[in-house]
Amino acid sequence: MDKRNGNKASQLCEDLCTFIRRCILSVLTVGPVPRHIAFIMDGNRRYAKNRNLEDGAGHKLGYVALMNMLKYCYELDVKYVTIYAFSIENFKRRPEEVQSTMQLIKEKIEGMLREESLFNQYGVRVYFVGNLKLLSESVKLSAEKAMEATTHNSKVVLLVCIAYTSTDEILHAVEESCREKRAEFRKGMENSESLITVTDIEKHMYMADVPNPDVIIRTSGETRLSNFLLWQSAYTLLCSPSILWPEIGFRHLVRAVLDYQRNFAYLEQKQKQS
Amino acid sequence: MGSHGPIIACFSGLASLLKFRLAATSNADGAKFPEGLKRELMPKHVAIIMDGNRRWAKNRGLPVQLGHKAGEEVMKRIAVKCSELGVKVLTVFAFSTENWVRPQEEVGFLMKLFEQVIQTDFNDFIRHDMQISIIGDKSRLPKSLQSLITTAEESSKSNKGMRLFIALNYSGRYDITQATKKIASKVRDGILSAQDIDEGTFDQHLETSKIDFPNPDLLIRTSGELRLSNFMLWQIAYTELLFVEKLFPEFNEGDLLEALRSFQRRQRRYGGTQVY
């Protein structure tokens, strides 16, 4: 009886939170809402260390925080969410840590593939972006399966940057542009004055079909991009709350959206003046 | 308790004397080095987005041109201070590829201001042994400015002090695109093959190539704007970004020192786990 009452109380609490959240969101959406938000999920390891948790526990809690943020972005009608899951530089970490992170990523990808998962329920289409050749065969295969399984979803696009660095992405785009131009030149098509343009480079980026991020949120108070979306972030609002990633919540997203709306008004005014 | 008093007094007296002597020693070594800053943790390359000149002028009911003039004065002082503190490279964002859309009058004034800076202020920089380079698409600048730039760069070429990069008609995407064009020409002409293109190759073709510290350790942006506005993009992959509320004409040496202290307190990991 007590347990049932306890469950009812917590359900009521959750429903109340959802209601309050929906109210706040309906106020927020009166103004412009970012179309694309990117997250640098920094601070999982520090969070675990601060609480003397076992290795890998930080990343698991980080995953829970990520699912919550995805839910809030979905409710806010954000169309694109990009996350920095694993940098090429992270391969330099201790092999045990790299392996456990990869294992966690693989588990979560396989979770995505199950029908009752959040992803199909919310219509999330998943892309894995990066130099996927650097991943182990099993992780790469799971990633490809997940991309295929969510192709039909169209409400939100989730871009998972894995084995990614921006400089690698730019280099890849440059290489492809050069190859394309060389082929054109061979066919006698190339106009010697018009070599490569910004458009050529952009269309070969891994994230070519996605609009540039409106906001990048990096947790743990660090203010640097760490080789994430360098090209795409030319005009992006950069937010750096001091909380560690597993501590991120709805209020931090609200704060970021309010900052975005304030800057949006200023940018519009600036554009009118020039 | 009473009997320990004189002993304690004696020890604390000795300690103060020791501290004074140590302080004096370090002052003698780094005579003018500011408090709270460690010489060995100074960023090698500092970049500044000098934002807020126009807002500063508007807030005071002054014409925009005076804002730019005020900003120019600050830039000179900051450059000299960085040079004194042992910064090896300073890059300042003076004019973006996107700034051409500003009112013609303002753009014209800015071009004249740049000419004036090169003709007069650059002598100060050269006296401080600075090596000056202009990065950006110079071909679009007025011819008179272009020739002044060439002269200034030539005359400071053999200086051994701080490298001062002034970004004029520059943007991060422009820099990446122009590097790509150079590389594409080499690929077309068979000098390079597409698969040989790596990060090192790319670094060598950017406007910041051929120097020891092409990537900023610290980027400061004034006026509270939290964005890069298409300044250096490739080069700032691991740069510490510092956003300051003050408008650029209000940014003083004290603010610079505070920014450097903040930088020195940060931990840089470059994707690994070690704290650099």
Short mmCIF file of N, CA, C and O in Angstrom, two decimals, chain B residues 178-236:
data_model
loop_
_atom_site.label_atom_id
_atom_site.label_comp_id
_atom_site.label_asym_id
_atom_site.label_seq_id
_atom_site.Cartn_x
_atom_site.Cartn_y
_atom_site.Cartn_z
N GLN B 178 41.56 29.66 -49.34
CA GLN B 178 42.74 30.03 -50.12
C GLN B 178 43.83 28.96 -49.99
O GLN B 178 44.55 28.67 -50.96
N ALA B 179 43.91 28.33 -48.84
CA ALA B 179 44.87 27.23 -48.67
C ALA B 179 44.47 26.06 -49.57
O ALA B 179 45.32 25.43 -50.21
N THR B 180 43.17 25.80 -49.61
CA THR B 180 42.66 24.71 -50.46
C THR B 180 42.96 24.99 -51.93
O THR B 180 43.36 24.08 -52.66
N LYS B 181 42.79 26.25 -52.35
CA LYS B 181 43.05 26.61 -53.76
C LYS B 181 44.51 26.35 -54.10
O LYS B 181 44.83 25.80 -55.15
N LYS B 182 45.40 26.75 -53.18
CA LYS B 182 46.84 26.55 -53.43
C LYS B 182 47.14 25.06 -53.55
O LYS B 182 47.89 24.63 -54.42
N ILE B 183 46.54 24.29 -52.63
CA ILE B 183 46.77 22.84 -52.63
C ILE B 183 46.19 22.23 -53.90
O ILE B 183 46.81 21.38 -54.55
N ALA B 184 44.98 22.69 -54.29
CA ALA B 184 44.33 22.15 -55.49
C ALA B 184 45.18 22.41 -56.74
O ALA B 184 45.30 21.55 -57.61
N SER B 185 45.80 23.60 -56.80
CA SER B 185 46.69 23.91 -57.94
C SER B 185 47.82 22.91 -57.98
O SER B 185 48.19 22.42 -59.05
N LYS B 186 48.38 22.62 -56.81
CA LYS B 186 49.51 21.69 -56.76
C LYS B 186 49.07 20.28 -57.14
O LYS B 186 49.81 19.55 -57.80
N VAL B 187 47.86 19.92 -56.75
CA VAL B 187 47.34 18.59 -57.12
C VAL B 187 47.11 18.55 -58.62
O VAL B 187 47.46 17.59 -59.30
N ARG B 188 46.53 19.64 -59.16
CA ARG B 188 46.26 19.71 -60.60
C ARG B 188 47.57 19.60 -61.38
O ARG B 188 47.64 18.94 -62.42
N ASP B 189 48.62 20.27 -60.87
CA ASP B 189 49.90 20.26 -61.58
C ASP B 189 50.76 19.06 -61.25
O ASP B 189 51.92 19.01 -61.66
N GLY B 190 50.21 18.14 -60.48
CA GLY B 190 50.96 16.91 -60.17
C GLY B 190 52.03 17.07 -59.12
O GLY B 190 52.82 16.15 -58.87
N ILE B 191 52.13 18.25 -58.46
CA ILE B 191 53.16 18.45 -57.44
C ILE B 191 52.80 17.70 -56.16
O ILE B 191 53.64 17.22 -55.42
N LEU B 192 51.50 17.64 -55.89
CA LEU B 192 50.99 16.93 -54.71
C LEU B 192 49.93 15.95 -55.16
O LEU B 192 49.20 16.24 -56.11
N SER B 193 49.82 14.83 -54.43
CA SER B 193 48.68 13.97 -54.75
C SER B 193 47.64 14.12 -53.65
O SER B 193 47.98 14.43 -52.51
N ALA B 194 46.39 13.90 -54.02
CA ALA B 194 45.28 14.16 -53.09
C ALA B 194 45.46 13.43 -51.75
O ALA B 194 45.19 13.98 -50.69
N GLN B 195 45.98 12.20 -51.81
CA GLN B 195 46.11 11.47 -50.53
C GLN B 195 47.29 11.94 -49.67
O GLN B 195 47.42 11.53 -48.54
N ASP B 196 48.15 12.83 -50.24
CA ASP B 196 49.26 13.34 -49.45
C ASP B 196 48.84 14.49 -48.55
O ASP B 196 49.62 14.98 -47.76
N ILE B 197 47.62 14.96 -48.74
CA ILE B 197 47.17 16.13 -47.99
C ILE B 197 46.87 15.73 -46.56
O ILE B 197 45.92 15.02 -46.29
N ASP B 198 47.71 16.21 -45.62
CA ASP B 198 47.42 15.96 -44.20
C ASP B 198 47.42 17.29 -43.46
O ASP B 198 47.57 18.34 -44.08
N GLU B 199 47.27 17.23 -42.14
CA GLU B 199 47.14 18.47 -41.38
C GLU B 199 48.37 19.34 -41.52
O GLU B 199 48.27 20.56 -41.59
N GLY B 200 49.54 18.70 -41.57
CA GLY B 200 50.78 19.45 -41.74
C GLY B 200 50.81 20.20 -43.05
O GLY B 200 51.15 21.38 -43.10
N THR B 201 50.41 19.51 -44.12
CA THR B 201 50.35 20.15 -45.46
C THR B 201 49.44 21.36 -45.38
O THR B 201 49.75 22.43 -45.92
N PHE B 202 48.31 21.18 -44.75
CA PHE B 202 47.34 22.25 -44.67
C PHE B 202 47.90 23.44 -43.90
O PHE B 202 47.80 24.59 -44.34
N ASP B 203 48.52 23.16 -42.76
CA ASP B 203 49.13 24.23 -41.95
C ASP B 203 50.08 25.08 -42.79
O ASP B 203 50.14 26.29 -42.64
N GLN B 204 50.82 24.42 -43.67
CA GLN B 204 51.83 25.13 -44.46
C GLN B 204 51.23 26.06 -45.51
O GLN B 204 51.94 26.87 -46.09
N HIS B 205 49.95 25.91 -45.80
CA HIS B 205 49.35 26.74 -46.85
C HIS B 205 48.42 27.81 -46.30
O HIS B 205 47.90 28.62 -47.06
N LEU B 206 48.23 27.82 -44.99
CA LEU B 206 47.38 28.86 -44.40
C LEU B 206 48.17 30.16 -44.31
O LEU B 206 49.39 30.16 -44.43
N GLU B 207 47.47 31.26 -44.05
CA GLU B 207 48.15 32.55 -43.99
C GLU B 207 49.08 32.63 -42.77
O GLU B 207 49.94 33.48 -42.69
N THR B 208 48.89 31.75 -41.81
CA THR B 208 49.73 31.75 -40.62
C THR B 208 50.86 30.74 -40.72
O THR B 208 51.43 30.31 -39.72
N SER B 209 51.20 30.35 -41.92
CA SER B 209 52.25 29.35 -42.08
C SER B 209 53.62 30.00 -41.86
O SER B 209 53.73 31.22 -41.74
N LYS B 210 54.63 29.20 -41.85
CA LYS B 210 56.03 29.66 -41.74
C LYS B 210 56.34 30.40 -40.44
O LYS B 210 57.26 31.20 -40.38
N ILE B 211 55.55 30.21 -39.42
CA ILE B 211 55.95 30.76 -38.11
C ILE B 211 55.94 29.64 -37.08
O ILE B 211 55.31 28.60 -37.30
N ASP B 212 56.62 29.88 -35.96
CA ASP B 212 56.74 28.82 -34.95
C ASP B 212 55.45 28.51 -34.21
O ASP B 212 55.25 27.39 -33.79
N PHE B 213 54.62 29.50 -34.01
CA PHE B 213 53.40 29.26 -33.22
C PHE B 213 52.18 29.74 -34.00
O PHE B 213 51.61 30.78 -33.69
N PRO B 214 51.76 28.98 -35.02
CA PRO B 214 50.67 29.45 -35.87
C PRO B 214 49.30 29.40 -35.19
O PRO B 214 48.38 30.09 -35.62
N ASN B 215 49.15 28.57 -34.16
CA ASN B 215 47.83 28.42 -33.54
C ASN B 215 47.76 29.20 -32.24
O ASN B 215 48.60 29.01 -31.36
N PRO B 216 46.75 30.06 -32.10
CA PRO B 216 46.64 30.83 -30.86
C PRO B 216 46.44 29.92 -29.65
O PRO B 216 45.72 28.92 -29.73
N ASP B 217 47.10 30.26 -28.53
CA ASP B 217 46.84 29.57 -27.27
C ASP B 217 45.62 30.19 -26.61
O ASP B 217 44.86 29.54 -25.91
N LEU B 218 45.49 31.52 -26.83
CA LEU B 218 44.41 32.27 -26.19
C LEU B 218 43.77 33.21 -27.20
O LEU B 218 44.47 33.91 -27.93
N LEU B 219 42.44 33.19 -27.25
CA LEU B 219 41.70 34.14 -28.09
C LEU B 219 40.83 34.97 -27.16
O LEU B 219 40.05 34.43 -26.38
N ILE B 220 40.99 36.31 -27.25
CA ILE B 220 40.18 37.21 -26.44
C ILE B 220 39.20 37.92 -27.35
O ILE B 220 39.60 38.44 -28.40
N ARG B 221 37.94 37.95 -26.97
CA ARG B 221 36.98 38.74 -27.72
C ARG B 221 36.32 39.71 -26.77
O ARG B 221 35.77 39.30 -25.74
N THR B 222 36.34 40.97 -27.11
CA THR B 222 35.71 41.99 -26.25
C THR B 222 34.27 42.21 -26.67
O THR B 222 33.81 41.67 -27.69
N SER B 223 33.56 42.98 -25.89
CA SER B 223 32.18 43.44 -26.12
C SER B 223 31.13 42.40 -25.77
O SER B 223 29.95 42.58 -26.06
N GLY B 224 31.53 41.30 -25.14
CA GLY B 224 30.53 40.35 -24.64
C GLY B 224 29.92 39.43 -25.66
O GLY B 224 29.10 38.57 -25.31
N GLU B 225 30.26 39.59 -26.94
CA GLU B 225 29.72 38.68 -27.96
C GLU B 225 30.35 37.31 -27.80
O GLU B 225 31.58 37.19 -27.71
N LEU B 226 29.51 36.25 -27.76
CA LEU B 226 30.03 34.89 -27.53
C LEU B 226 30.11 34.11 -28.83
O LEU B 226 29.47 33.06 -28.98
N ARG B 227 30.84 34.61 -29.79
CA ARG B 227 30.97 33.88 -31.05
C ARG B 227 32.29 34.23 -31.71
O ARG B 227 32.98 35.16 -31.31
N LEU B 228 32.69 33.43 -32.72
CA LEU B 228 33.96 33.62 -33.38
C LEU B 228 33.87 34.57 -34.56
O LEU B 228 34.89 35.09 -35.01
N SER B 229 32.66 34.76 -35.08
CA SER B 229 32.44 35.66 -36.23
C SER B 229 33.42 35.41 -37.36
O SER B 229 33.96 36.34 -37.96
N ASN B 230 33.65 34.13 -37.65
CA ASN B 230 34.47 33.78 -38.81
C ASN B 230 35.89 34.33 -38.72
O ASN B 230 36.50 34.64 -39.73
N PHE B 231 36.43 34.45 -37.52
CA PHE B 231 37.85 34.76 -37.37
C PHE B 231 38.58 33.46 -37.63
O PHE B 231 38.04 32.55 -38.26
N MET B 232 39.77 33.26 -37.14
CA MET B 232 40.51 32.04 -37.42
C MET B 232 39.66 30.84 -37.01
O MET B 232 39.09 30.84 -35.93
N LEU B 233 39.55 29.85 -37.86
CA LEU B 233 38.73 28.69 -37.53
C LEU B 233 39.60 27.44 -37.39
O LEU B 233 39.57 26.77 -36.37
N TRP B 234 40.40 27.15 -38.40
CA TRP B 234 41.29 25.98 -38.33
C TRP B 234 42.24 26.12 -37.15
O TRP B 234 42.46 25.19 -36.38
N GLN B 235 42.81 27.34 -37.03
CA GLN B 235 43.88 27.54 -36.05
C GLN B 235 43.39 27.51 -34.61
O GLN B 235 44.20 27.32 -33.70
N ILE B 236 42.11 27.70 -34.36
CA ILE B 236 41.64 27.77 -32.97
C ILE B 236 41.07 26.46 -32.43
O ILE B 236 40.34 26.46 -31.45
#
